[in-house]
Amino acid sequence: MPALSFLEVGPRDGLQNEKKILSLEDKTKFIVKLTQAGLKRIELGAFVSPKWVPQMKDSKELIQKILKLQKENKIDPQVQFSALVPNQKGLEQALKSGIKEISIFLSTTDSFSKKNINATRESAYKKYQAVCRQAHKENLKIRAYLSVCFDCPYEGKVPQKEVIKWVQKIEGLGVYEISISDTTGKARAIEAEDLFQKLFHFISKEKLACHFHNVHGTALANVWSAYKMGLRSFDGSLGGLGGCPYSKVPSGNVPTESLIYLLKGAEDPTIKKLLPIARWLEERLEKKLPSPLIESPYYTV
Ligand code: HMG
Ligand code: MG
Protein backbone atom coordinates (compact mmCIF):
# COMPACT_ATOMS: atom_id res chain seq x y z
CA MET A 1 0.00 0.00 0.00
CA PRO A 2 1.59 3.35 -0.99
CA ALA A 3 2.06 6.07 1.64
CA LEU A 4 -0.40 8.93 1.95
CA SER A 5 0.40 11.77 -0.40
CA PHE A 6 -1.10 15.25 -0.47
CA LEU A 7 -0.83 17.65 -3.39
CA GLU A 8 -1.28 21.28 -2.34
CA VAL A 9 -3.08 23.09 -5.17
CA GLY A 10 -3.62 26.40 -3.32
CA PRO A 11 -1.16 28.52 -5.32
CA ARG A 12 -2.87 27.40 -8.56
CA ASP A 13 -6.46 26.16 -8.08
CA GLY A 14 -6.77 28.18 -4.87
CA LEU A 15 -5.78 31.51 -6.35
CA GLN A 16 -6.87 31.19 -9.99
CA ASN A 17 -10.41 32.43 -9.39
CA GLU A 18 -9.51 35.23 -6.97
CA LYS A 19 -10.19 38.75 -8.19
CA LYS A 20 -7.50 40.23 -5.95
CA ILE A 21 -4.21 39.57 -7.71
CA LEU A 22 -1.49 38.66 -5.23
CA SER A 23 1.91 40.21 -5.87
CA LEU A 24 4.80 38.01 -6.98
CA GLU A 25 6.35 38.66 -3.57
CA ASP A 26 3.26 37.47 -1.68
CA LYS A 27 2.92 34.39 -3.88
CA THR A 28 6.56 33.57 -3.20
CA LYS A 29 6.04 34.03 0.57
CA PHE A 30 2.93 31.85 0.42
CA ILE A 31 4.78 28.98 -1.22
CA VAL A 32 7.85 29.24 0.99
CA LYS A 33 5.57 29.13 4.05
CA LEU A 34 3.83 26.01 2.70
CA THR A 35 7.18 24.26 2.28
CA GLN A 36 8.22 25.31 5.80
CA ALA A 37 5.01 23.75 7.12
CA GLY A 38 6.22 20.45 5.67
CA LEU A 39 4.17 20.05 2.49
CA LYS A 40 6.05 17.97 -0.06
CA ARG A 41 4.06 18.39 -3.30
CA ILE A 42 2.89 21.82 -4.40
CA GLU A 43 1.30 22.99 -7.66
CA LEU A 44 2.79 26.41 -8.18
CA GLY A 45 0.86 27.90 -11.08
CA ALA A 46 -0.41 27.51 -14.63
CA PHE A 47 1.00 28.28 -18.07
CA VAL A 48 -2.38 29.35 -19.38
CA SER A 49 -3.46 32.51 -21.17
CA PRO A 50 -3.34 35.62 -18.93
CA LYS A 51 -6.43 36.81 -20.78
CA TRP A 52 -8.31 33.76 -19.51
CA VAL A 53 -6.84 33.52 -16.01
CA PRO A 54 -5.12 36.80 -15.02
CA GLN A 55 -4.00 35.56 -11.58
CA MET A 56 -1.63 33.03 -13.25
CA LYS A 57 0.14 35.55 -15.46
CA ASP A 58 3.39 35.57 -13.48
CA SER A 59 3.69 31.78 -13.15
CA LYS A 60 7.00 31.63 -15.03
CA GLU A 61 8.69 34.28 -12.84
CA LEU A 62 7.22 32.72 -9.70
CA ILE A 63 8.45 29.25 -10.57
CA GLN A 64 11.91 30.55 -11.46
CA LYS A 65 12.11 32.33 -8.07
CA ILE A 66 10.97 29.25 -6.16
CA LEU A 67 13.36 26.90 -7.99
CA LYS A 68 16.24 29.32 -7.37
CA LEU A 69 15.44 29.36 -3.63
CA GLN A 70 15.36 25.56 -3.69
CA LYS A 71 18.71 25.42 -5.49
CA GLU A 72 20.16 27.69 -2.79
CA ASN A 73 18.82 25.25 -0.15
CA LYS A 74 16.43 27.88 1.19
CA ILE A 75 13.60 25.49 0.34
CA ASP A 76 13.60 21.79 1.26
CA PRO A 77 15.16 19.97 -1.73
CA GLN A 78 12.63 17.15 -1.33
CA VAL A 79 9.64 19.31 -2.22
CA GLN A 80 8.26 18.52 -5.68
CA PHE A 81 6.75 21.35 -7.65
CA SER A 82 4.43 21.19 -10.65
CA ALA A 83 2.44 23.50 -12.92
CA LEU A 84 -0.55 23.25 -15.24
CA VAL A 85 0.07 23.09 -19.00
CA PRO A 86 -2.87 23.40 -21.46
CA ASN A 87 -1.05 23.15 -24.81
CA GLN A 88 2.26 23.39 -26.71
CA LYS A 89 2.77 27.05 -25.83
CA GLY A 90 2.26 26.19 -22.17
CA LEU A 91 4.86 23.44 -22.44
CA GLU A 92 7.38 25.84 -23.97
CA GLN A 93 6.87 28.22 -21.05
CA ALA A 94 7.14 25.35 -18.57
CA LEU A 95 10.46 24.25 -20.07
CA LYS A 96 11.79 27.82 -19.85
CA SER A 97 10.77 28.00 -16.19
CA GLY A 98 12.81 24.91 -15.29
CA ILE A 99 9.93 23.05 -13.63
CA LYS A 100 10.34 19.27 -13.65
CA GLU A 101 6.70 18.22 -13.49
CA ILE A 102 3.68 19.33 -15.48
CA SER A 103 -0.03 18.63 -15.10
CA ILE A 104 -2.23 18.25 -18.12
CA PHE A 105 -6.00 18.62 -17.81
CA LEU A 106 -8.81 17.11 -19.84
CA SER A 107 -12.57 16.86 -19.30
CA THR A 108 -15.20 14.16 -19.69
CA THR A 109 -17.54 16.49 -21.66
CA ASP A 110 -17.05 18.63 -24.75
CA SER A 111 -19.06 21.52 -23.27
CA PHE A 112 -16.79 21.89 -20.26
CA SER A 113 -13.67 21.34 -22.35
CA LYS A 114 -14.65 24.14 -24.75
CA LYS A 115 -15.48 26.56 -21.95
CA ASN A 116 -12.26 25.74 -20.11
CA ILE A 117 -9.65 25.45 -22.87
CA ASN A 118 -11.51 26.37 -26.05
CA ALA A 119 -11.11 22.89 -27.53
CA THR A 120 -13.16 19.72 -27.78
CA ARG A 121 -11.97 16.71 -25.80
CA GLU A 122 -10.55 14.97 -28.89
CA SER A 123 -8.80 18.07 -30.16
CA ALA A 124 -7.28 18.74 -26.72
CA TYR A 125 -6.26 15.08 -26.49
CA LYS A 126 -4.50 15.22 -29.87
CA LYS A 127 -2.59 18.34 -28.78
CA TYR A 128 -1.63 16.62 -25.56
CA GLN A 129 -0.27 13.60 -27.45
CA ALA A 130 2.39 15.86 -28.95
CA VAL A 131 2.89 17.79 -25.68
CA CYS A 132 3.41 14.56 -23.71
CA ARG A 133 5.80 13.12 -26.32
CA GLN A 134 7.99 16.18 -26.02
CA ALA A 135 7.64 16.39 -22.25
CA HIS A 136 8.82 12.77 -21.93
CA LYS A 137 11.83 13.54 -24.15
CA GLU A 138 12.64 16.42 -21.82
CA ASN A 139 12.35 14.04 -18.83
CA LEU A 140 9.42 15.87 -17.28
CA LYS A 141 7.07 14.00 -14.97
CA ILE A 142 3.48 14.25 -16.15
CA ARG A 143 0.36 14.18 -14.03
CA ALA A 144 -3.20 14.57 -15.31
CA TYR A 145 -6.54 15.85 -14.16
CA LEU A 146 -9.79 14.57 -15.52
CA SER A 147 -12.41 17.25 -14.84
CA VAL A 148 -16.18 16.87 -14.37
CA CYS A 149 -16.07 13.17 -13.45
CA PHE A 150 -19.48 13.22 -11.77
CA ASP A 151 -21.36 16.30 -12.91
CA CYS A 152 -20.86 18.82 -15.70
CA PRO A 153 -22.13 22.38 -15.17
CA TYR A 154 -23.29 22.43 -18.81
CA GLU A 155 -24.37 18.80 -19.49
CA GLY A 156 -25.46 17.50 -16.07
CA LYS A 157 -24.76 14.00 -14.74
CA VAL A 158 -21.72 12.42 -16.40
CA PRO A 159 -22.00 8.74 -17.40
CA GLN A 160 -19.36 6.56 -15.73
CA LYS A 161 -18.44 5.04 -19.09
CA GLU A 162 -17.15 8.46 -20.22
CA VAL A 163 -14.92 8.69 -17.16
CA ILE A 164 -13.59 5.17 -17.75
CA LYS A 165 -12.97 5.88 -21.44
CA TRP A 166 -11.04 9.09 -20.74
CA VAL A 167 -9.05 7.61 -17.87
CA GLN A 168 -7.84 4.86 -20.22
CA LYS A 169 -7.00 7.34 -22.98
CA ILE A 170 -5.13 9.59 -20.56
CA GLU A 171 -3.19 6.65 -19.11
CA GLY A 172 -2.03 6.00 -22.67
CA LEU A 173 -0.30 9.39 -22.65
CA GLY A 174 2.21 8.07 -20.10
CA VAL A 175 1.14 10.09 -17.06
CA TYR A 176 2.13 8.77 -13.63
CA GLU A 177 -1.15 9.75 -11.94
CA ILE A 178 -4.68 10.79 -12.90
CA SER A 179 -6.64 12.97 -10.52
CA ILE A 180 -10.36 12.20 -10.67
CA SER A 181 -11.90 15.63 -10.29
CA ASP A 182 -15.32 16.63 -9.03
CA THR A 183 -15.19 20.13 -10.48
CA THR A 184 -18.65 21.22 -9.30
CA GLY A 185 -18.57 19.43 -5.92
CA LYS A 186 -21.72 17.51 -6.74
CA ALA A 187 -20.47 13.99 -5.99
CA ARG A 188 -21.70 12.00 -2.99
CA ALA A 189 -19.65 9.41 -1.12
CA ILE A 190 -21.65 6.49 -2.48
CA GLU A 191 -21.11 7.74 -6.04
CA ALA A 192 -17.39 8.21 -5.46
CA GLU A 193 -17.15 4.66 -4.09
CA ASP A 194 -19.08 3.26 -7.04
CA LEU A 195 -16.95 5.11 -9.61
CA PHE A 196 -13.65 4.02 -8.06
CA GLN A 197 -14.84 0.43 -7.86
CA LYS A 198 -15.55 0.52 -11.61
CA LEU A 199 -12.30 2.31 -12.44
CA PHE A 200 -10.20 -0.31 -10.63
CA HIS A 201 -11.12 -2.79 -13.40
CA PHE A 202 -9.22 -0.58 -15.84
CA ILE A 203 -6.43 1.15 -13.91
CA SER A 204 -4.50 0.41 -10.73
CA LYS A 205 -5.46 2.40 -7.64
CA GLU A 206 -1.83 3.52 -7.24
CA LYS A 207 -2.24 5.58 -10.43
CA LEU A 208 -5.34 7.41 -9.21
CA ALA A 209 -5.65 10.55 -7.13
CA CYS A 210 -8.74 12.55 -6.26
CA HIS A 211 -9.62 16.21 -6.41
CA PHE A 212 -12.87 17.02 -4.65
CA HIS A 213 -14.33 20.51 -4.68
CA ASN A 214 -16.42 21.30 -1.65
CA VAL A 215 -19.42 23.20 -2.98
CA HIS A 216 -22.02 21.09 -1.19
CA GLY A 217 -20.03 20.10 1.90
CA THR A 218 -19.48 16.55 0.64
CA ALA A 219 -15.78 16.66 -0.25
CA LEU A 220 -14.44 15.11 2.95
CA ALA A 221 -17.01 12.32 2.83
CA ASN A 222 -15.91 11.63 -0.75
CA VAL A 223 -12.27 11.63 0.32
CA TRP A 224 -13.12 9.09 3.01
CA SER A 225 -14.84 6.90 0.43
CA ALA A 226 -11.78 7.10 -1.81
CA TYR A 227 -9.48 6.29 1.12
CA LYS A 228 -11.56 3.28 2.13
CA MET A 229 -11.39 2.11 -1.48
CA GLY A 230 -7.58 2.22 -1.30
CA LEU A 231 -6.65 5.58 -2.83
CA ARG A 232 -3.75 7.33 -1.13
CA SER A 233 -3.16 10.48 -3.19
CA PHE A 234 -5.32 13.50 -2.39
CA ASP A 235 -5.45 17.06 -3.71
CA GLY A 236 -6.29 19.87 -1.31
CA SER A 237 -6.02 23.62 -1.03
CA LEU A 238 -4.99 25.51 2.10
CA GLY A 239 -8.02 27.04 3.82
CA GLY A 240 -10.36 25.46 1.26
CA LEU A 241 -9.71 28.24 -1.23
CA GLY A 242 -10.35 27.81 -4.90
CA GLY A 243 -12.26 26.61 -7.90
CA CYS A 244 -12.28 26.58 -11.65
CA PRO A 245 -13.45 29.88 -13.21
CA TYR A 246 -15.46 27.86 -15.75
CA SER A 247 -17.29 25.59 -13.29
CA LYS A 248 -20.25 28.02 -12.88
CA VAL A 249 -20.23 27.42 -9.11
CA PRO A 250 -18.41 29.14 -6.22
CA SER A 251 -16.34 26.05 -5.72
CA GLY A 252 -13.88 25.85 -2.84
CA ASN A 253 -11.51 22.90 -2.63
CA VAL A 254 -11.29 20.45 0.18
CA PRO A 255 -8.98 22.16 2.73
CA THR A 256 -5.53 20.56 2.97
CA GLU A 257 -5.61 20.85 6.77
CA SER A 258 -8.95 18.98 6.84
CA LEU A 259 -7.47 16.21 4.68
CA ILE A 260 -4.63 15.84 7.17
CA TYR A 261 -7.05 15.98 10.13
CA LEU A 262 -9.20 13.24 8.63
CA LEU A 263 -6.44 10.96 7.38
CA LYS A 264 -3.59 11.55 9.86
CA GLY A 265 -5.32 12.89 12.97
CA ALA A 266 -6.03 16.16 14.80
CA GLU A 267 -2.61 16.14 16.47
CA ASP A 268 -0.59 15.98 13.26
CA PRO A 269 1.90 18.86 13.68
CA THR A 270 1.45 20.04 10.09
CA ILE A 271 -2.07 21.29 10.88
CA LYS A 272 -0.80 23.74 13.50
CA LYS A 273 1.80 25.00 11.03
CA LEU A 274 -0.71 25.41 8.20
CA LEU A 275 -3.40 27.34 10.06
CA PRO A 276 -1.35 30.54 10.61
CA ILE A 277 -0.60 30.49 6.86
CA ALA A 278 -4.33 30.26 6.13
CA ARG A 279 -4.92 33.28 8.42
CA TRP A 280 -2.10 35.17 6.68
CA LEU A 281 -3.69 34.36 3.32
CA GLU A 282 -7.05 35.66 4.57
CA GLU A 283 -5.33 38.99 5.30
CA ARG A 284 -3.65 39.13 1.91
CA LEU A 285 -6.86 38.27 0.04
CA GLU A 286 -9.01 40.40 2.37
CA LYS A 287 -11.56 37.64 2.77
CA LYS A 288 -12.48 34.75 5.04
CA LEU A 289 -11.51 31.28 3.88
CA PRO A 290 -14.05 28.48 4.25
CA SER A 291 -11.99 25.95 6.24
CA PRO A 292 -13.68 25.22 9.62
CA LEU A 293 -10.32 24.55 11.29
CA ILE A 294 -9.19 28.18 10.92
CA GLU A 295 -11.66 29.31 13.63
CA SER A 296 -11.56 26.13 15.71
CA PRO A 297 -10.91 26.92 19.42
CA TYR A 298 -8.89 23.70 19.54
CA TYR A 299 -6.23 25.33 17.37
CA THR A 300 -6.66 29.01 18.29
CA VAL A 301 -6.39 28.90 22.10
P1 HMG B 1 -7.16 30.01 -27.19
O1 HMG B 1 -7.68 31.40 -27.21
O2 HMG B 1 -7.95 28.94 -27.86
O3 HMG B 1 -5.65 29.94 -27.75
O4 HMG B 1 -6.91 29.62 -25.65
P2 HMG B 1 -5.15 30.09 -29.23
O5 HMG B 1 -4.22 28.94 -29.47
O6 HMG B 1 -6.27 30.33 -30.18
O7 HMG B 1 -4.28 31.45 -29.15
C1 HMG B 1 -4.89 32.70 -28.83
C2 HMG B 1 -3.90 33.54 -28.07
O8 HMG B 1 -3.61 32.93 -26.80
C3 HMG B 1 -2.56 33.71 -28.79
O9 HMG B 1 -2.03 34.99 -28.41
C4 HMG B 1 -1.70 32.65 -28.14
O10 HMG B 1 -0.31 32.93 -28.21
C5 HMG B 1 -2.19 32.71 -26.69
P3 HMG B 1 -2.18 36.26 -29.39
O11 HMG B 1 -1.52 35.82 -30.66
O12 HMG B 1 -3.66 36.48 -29.54
O13 HMG B 1 -1.49 37.34 -28.62
N1 HMG B 1 -1.95 31.45 -25.99
C6 HMG B 1 -1.35 31.38 -24.79
N2 HMG B 1 -0.85 32.33 -23.96
C7 HMG B 1 -0.30 31.90 -22.81
N3 HMG B 1 -0.21 30.60 -22.45
C8 HMG B 1 -0.69 29.63 -23.25
C9 HMG B 1 -1.29 30.01 -24.48
N4 HMG B 1 -1.85 29.32 -25.49
C10 HMG B 1 -2.25 30.20 -26.41
N5 HMG B 1 -0.59 28.35 -22.88
C11 HMG B 1 -6.01 28.36 -23.85
C12 HMG B 1 -6.50 28.33 -25.29
C13 HMG B 1 -5.85 26.93 -23.36
C14 HMG B 1 -4.69 29.07 -23.77
C15 HMG B 1 -7.05 29.11 -22.99
O14 HMG B 1 -8.32 28.54 -23.18
C16 HMG B 1 -6.75 29.14 -21.52
O15 HMG B 1 -5.75 29.67 -21.08
N6 HMG B 1 -7.67 28.59 -20.66
C17 HMG B 1 -7.55 28.67 -19.24
C18 HMG B 1 -7.70 27.29 -18.68
C19 HMG B 1 -7.58 27.31 -17.17
O16 HMG B 1 -6.59 27.76 -16.63
N7 HMG B 1 -8.63 26.81 -16.46
C20 HMG B 1 -8.57 26.69 -15.05
C21 HMG B 1 -7.66 25.56 -14.67
S1 HMG B 1 -8.38 23.94 -14.94
C22 HMG B 1 -9.19 23.61 -13.44
O17 HMG B 1 -9.28 24.47 -12.58
C23 HMG B 1 -9.73 22.23 -13.22
C24 HMG B 1 -8.84 21.41 -12.28
O18 HMG B 1 -8.62 22.07 -11.04
C25 HMG B 1 -9.51 20.06 -12.01
C26 HMG B 1 -10.98 20.23 -11.60
O19 HMG B 1 -11.24 20.82 -10.55
O20 HMG B 1 -11.81 19.81 -12.40
C27 HMG B 1 -7.47 21.13 -12.91
MG1 MG C 1 -9.99 22.09 -9.36
Short mmCIF file of N, CA and C and ligand atoms in Angstrom, two decimals, residues 12-13 16 43 46-53 56 84-91 93 104-106 112 114-119 127 145-148 179 181-184 211 213 243-246 253, ligand 1:
data_model
loop_
_atom_site.label_atom_id
_atom_site.label_comp_id
_atom_site.label_asym_id
_atom_site.label_seq_id
_atom_site.Cartn_x
_atom_site.Cartn_y
_atom_site.Cartn_z
N ARG A 12 -2.28 27.44 -7.21
CA ARG A 12 -2.87 27.40 -8.56
C ARG A 12 -4.41 27.38 -8.48
N ASP A 13 -4.99 26.26 -8.12
CA ASP A 13 -6.46 26.16 -8.08
C ASP A 13 -7.03 27.13 -7.04
N GLN A 16 -6.54 30.86 -8.58
CA GLN A 16 -6.87 31.19 -9.99
C GLN A 16 -8.18 31.95 -10.18
N GLU A 43 1.53 22.50 -6.29
CA GLU A 43 1.30 22.99 -7.66
C GLU A 43 1.43 24.52 -7.63
N ALA A 46 0.13 28.05 -13.38
CA ALA A 46 -0.41 27.51 -14.63
C ALA A 46 0.10 28.33 -15.80
N PHE A 47 0.54 27.60 -16.84
CA PHE A 47 1.00 28.28 -18.07
C PHE A 47 -0.17 28.39 -19.03
N VAL A 48 -1.17 29.14 -18.58
CA VAL A 48 -2.38 29.35 -19.38
C VAL A 48 -2.40 30.80 -19.85
N SER A 49 -3.42 31.15 -20.63
CA SER A 49 -3.46 32.51 -21.17
C SER A 49 -3.80 33.51 -20.07
N PRO A 50 -3.03 34.60 -19.95
CA PRO A 50 -3.34 35.62 -18.93
C PRO A 50 -4.66 36.32 -19.21
N LYS A 51 -5.12 36.22 -20.47
CA LYS A 51 -6.43 36.81 -20.78
C LYS A 51 -7.54 35.95 -20.16
N TRP A 52 -7.30 34.67 -20.06
CA TRP A 52 -8.31 33.76 -19.51
C TRP A 52 -8.23 33.72 -17.99
N VAL A 53 -7.01 33.64 -17.47
CA VAL A 53 -6.84 33.52 -16.01
C VAL A 53 -5.74 34.50 -15.56
N MET A 56 -2.75 33.94 -12.96
CA MET A 56 -1.63 33.03 -13.25
C MET A 56 -0.57 33.67 -14.14
N LEU A 84 0.42 23.65 -14.22
CA LEU A 84 -0.55 23.25 -15.24
C LEU A 84 -0.09 23.69 -16.63
N VAL A 85 -0.29 22.79 -17.61
CA VAL A 85 0.07 23.09 -19.00
C VAL A 85 -1.13 22.74 -19.89
N PRO A 86 -1.69 23.71 -20.64
CA PRO A 86 -2.87 23.40 -21.46
C PRO A 86 -2.55 23.02 -22.90
N ASN A 87 -1.34 23.34 -23.37
CA ASN A 87 -1.05 23.15 -24.81
C ASN A 87 0.46 23.31 -25.05
N GLN A 88 0.85 23.31 -26.34
CA GLN A 88 2.26 23.39 -26.71
C GLN A 88 2.92 24.67 -26.19
N LYS A 89 2.20 25.78 -26.31
CA LYS A 89 2.77 27.05 -25.83
C LYS A 89 3.02 26.98 -24.32
N GLY A 90 2.09 26.36 -23.61
CA GLY A 90 2.26 26.19 -22.17
C GLY A 90 3.49 25.34 -21.85
N LEU A 91 3.69 24.30 -22.66
CA LEU A 91 4.86 23.44 -22.44
C LEU A 91 6.16 24.22 -22.65
N GLN A 93 6.67 27.36 -22.22
CA GLN A 93 6.87 28.22 -21.05
C GLN A 93 7.34 27.39 -19.85
N ILE A 104 -1.34 17.99 -17.00
CA ILE A 104 -2.23 18.25 -18.12
C ILE A 104 -3.67 18.13 -17.60
N PHE A 105 -4.63 18.71 -18.31
CA PHE A 105 -6.00 18.62 -17.81
C PHE A 105 -6.99 18.46 -18.95
N LEU A 106 -7.78 17.41 -18.84
CA LEU A 106 -8.81 17.11 -19.84
C LEU A 106 -10.15 16.97 -19.12
N PHE A 112 -17.71 21.34 -21.25
CA PHE A 112 -16.79 21.89 -20.26
C PHE A 112 -15.41 22.13 -20.89
N LYS A 114 -14.66 22.92 -23.91
CA LYS A 114 -14.65 24.14 -24.75
C LYS A 114 -14.66 25.39 -23.89
N LYS A 115 -15.44 25.38 -22.83
CA LYS A 115 -15.48 26.56 -21.95
C LYS A 115 -14.13 26.76 -21.27
N ASN A 116 -13.48 25.66 -20.93
CA ASN A 116 -12.26 25.74 -20.11
C ASN A 116 -11.01 26.01 -20.95
N ILE A 117 -10.89 25.31 -22.08
CA ILE A 117 -9.65 25.45 -22.87
C ILE A 117 -9.92 25.70 -24.35
N ASN A 118 -11.18 26.01 -24.67
CA ASN A 118 -11.51 26.37 -26.05
C ASN A 118 -11.18 25.27 -27.05
N ALA A 119 -11.38 24.03 -26.64
CA ALA A 119 -11.11 22.89 -27.53
C ALA A 119 -12.01 21.74 -27.13
N LYS A 127 -3.67 17.40 -29.12
CA LYS A 127 -2.59 18.34 -28.78
C LYS A 127 -1.73 17.79 -27.65
N TYR A 145 -5.23 15.71 -14.78
CA TYR A 145 -6.54 15.85 -14.16
C TYR A 145 -7.57 15.42 -15.18
N LEU A 146 -8.61 14.76 -14.69
CA LEU A 146 -9.79 14.57 -15.52
C LEU A 146 -10.94 15.31 -14.82
N SER A 147 -11.38 16.40 -15.45
CA SER A 147 -12.41 17.25 -14.84
C SER A 147 -13.81 16.69 -15.08
N VAL A 148 -14.74 17.20 -14.32
CA VAL A 148 -16.18 16.87 -14.37
C VAL A 148 -16.43 15.35 -14.47
N SER A 179 -5.84 12.47 -11.64
CA SER A 179 -6.64 12.97 -10.52
C SER A 179 -8.10 13.08 -10.95
N SER A 181 -11.50 14.33 -10.83
CA SER A 181 -11.90 15.63 -10.29
C SER A 181 -13.41 15.82 -10.31
N ASP A 182 -13.90 16.26 -9.15
CA ASP A 182 -15.32 16.63 -9.03
C ASP A 182 -15.35 18.16 -9.06
N THR A 183 -15.37 18.69 -10.24
CA THR A 183 -15.19 20.13 -10.48
C THR A 183 -16.29 20.97 -9.83
N THR A 184 -17.52 20.45 -9.83
CA THR A 184 -18.65 21.22 -9.30
C THR A 184 -19.04 20.78 -7.88
N HIS A 211 -9.61 14.74 -6.46
CA HIS A 211 -9.62 16.21 -6.41
C HIS A 211 -11.09 16.62 -6.22
N HIS A 213 -13.91 19.15 -5.07
CA HIS A 213 -14.33 20.51 -4.68
C HIS A 213 -15.44 20.38 -3.66
N GLY A 243 -11.25 27.07 -6.98
CA GLY A 243 -12.26 26.61 -7.90
C GLY A 243 -11.93 27.00 -9.32
N CYS A 244 -12.54 26.29 -10.24
CA CYS A 244 -12.28 26.58 -11.65
C CYS A 244 -13.19 27.72 -12.10
N PRO A 245 -12.63 28.74 -12.77
CA PRO A 245 -13.45 29.88 -13.21
C PRO A 245 -14.57 29.47 -14.17
N TYR A 246 -14.46 28.27 -14.77
CA TYR A 246 -15.46 27.86 -15.75
C TYR A 246 -16.41 26.78 -15.21
N ASN A 253 -12.08 24.25 -2.64
CA ASN A 253 -11.51 22.90 -2.63
C ASN A 253 -11.64 22.30 -1.23
P1 HMG B 1 -7.16 30.01 -27.19
O1 HMG B 1 -7.68 31.40 -27.21
O2 HMG B 1 -7.95 28.94 -27.86
O3 HMG B 1 -5.65 29.94 -27.75
O4 HMG B 1 -6.91 29.62 -25.65
P2 HMG B 1 -5.15 30.09 -29.23
O5 HMG B 1 -4.22 28.94 -29.47
O6 HMG B 1 -6.27 30.33 -30.18
O7 HMG B 1 -4.28 31.45 -29.15
C1 HMG B 1 -4.89 32.70 -28.83
C2 HMG B 1 -3.90 33.54 -28.07
O8 HMG B 1 -3.61 32.93 -26.80
C3 HMG B 1 -2.56 33.71 -28.79
O9 HMG B 1 -2.03 34.99 -28.41
C4 HMG B 1 -1.70 32.65 -28.14
O10 HMG B 1 -0.31 32.93 -28.21
C5 HMG B 1 -2.19 32.71 -26.69
P3 HMG B 1 -2.18 36.26 -29.39
O11 HMG B 1 -1.52 35.82 -30.66
O12 HMG B 1 -3.66 36.48 -29.54
O13 HMG B 1 -1.49 37.34 -28.62
N1 HMG B 1 -1.95 31.45 -25.99
C6 HMG B 1 -1.35 31.38 -24.79
N2 HMG B 1 -0.85 32.33 -23.96
C7 HMG B 1 -0.30 31.90 -22.81
N3 HMG B 1 -0.21 30.60 -22.45
C8 HMG B 1 -0.69 29.63 -23.25
C9 HMG B 1 -1.29 30.01 -24.48
N4 HMG B 1 -1.85 29.32 -25.49
C10 HMG B 1 -2.25 30.20 -26.41
N5 HMG B 1 -0.59 28.35 -22.88
C11 HMG B 1 -6.01 28.36 -23.85
C12 HMG B 1 -6.50 28.33 -25.29
C13 HMG B 1 -5.85 26.93 -23.36
C14 HMG B 1 -4.69 29.07 -23.77
C15 HMG B 1 -7.05 29.11 -22.99
O14 HMG B 1 -8.32 28.54 -23.18
C16 HMG B 1 -6.75 29.14 -21.52
O15 HMG B 1 -5.75 29.67 -21.08
N6 HMG B 1 -7.67 28.59 -20.66
C17 HMG B 1 -7.55 28.67 -19.24
C18 HMG B 1 -7.70 27.29 -18.68
C19 HMG B 1 -7.58 27.31 -17.17
O16 HMG B 1 -6.59 27.76 -16.63
N7 HMG B 1 -8.63 26.81 -16.46
C20 HMG B 1 -8.57 26.69 -15.05
C21 HMG B 1 -7.66 25.56 -14.67
S1 HMG B 1 -8.38 23.94 -14.94
C22 HMG B 1 -9.19 23.61 -13.44
O17 HMG B 1 -9.28 24.47 -12.58
C23 HMG B 1 -9.73 22.23 -13.22
C24 HMG B 1 -8.84 21.41 -12.28
O18 HMG B 1 -8.62 22.07 -11.04
C25 HMG B 1 -9.51 20.06 -12.01
C26 HMG B 1 -10.98 20.23 -11.60
O19 HMG B 1 -11.24 20.82 -10.55
O20 HMG B 1 -11.81 19.81 -12.40
C27 HMG B 1 -7.47 21.13 -12.91
#
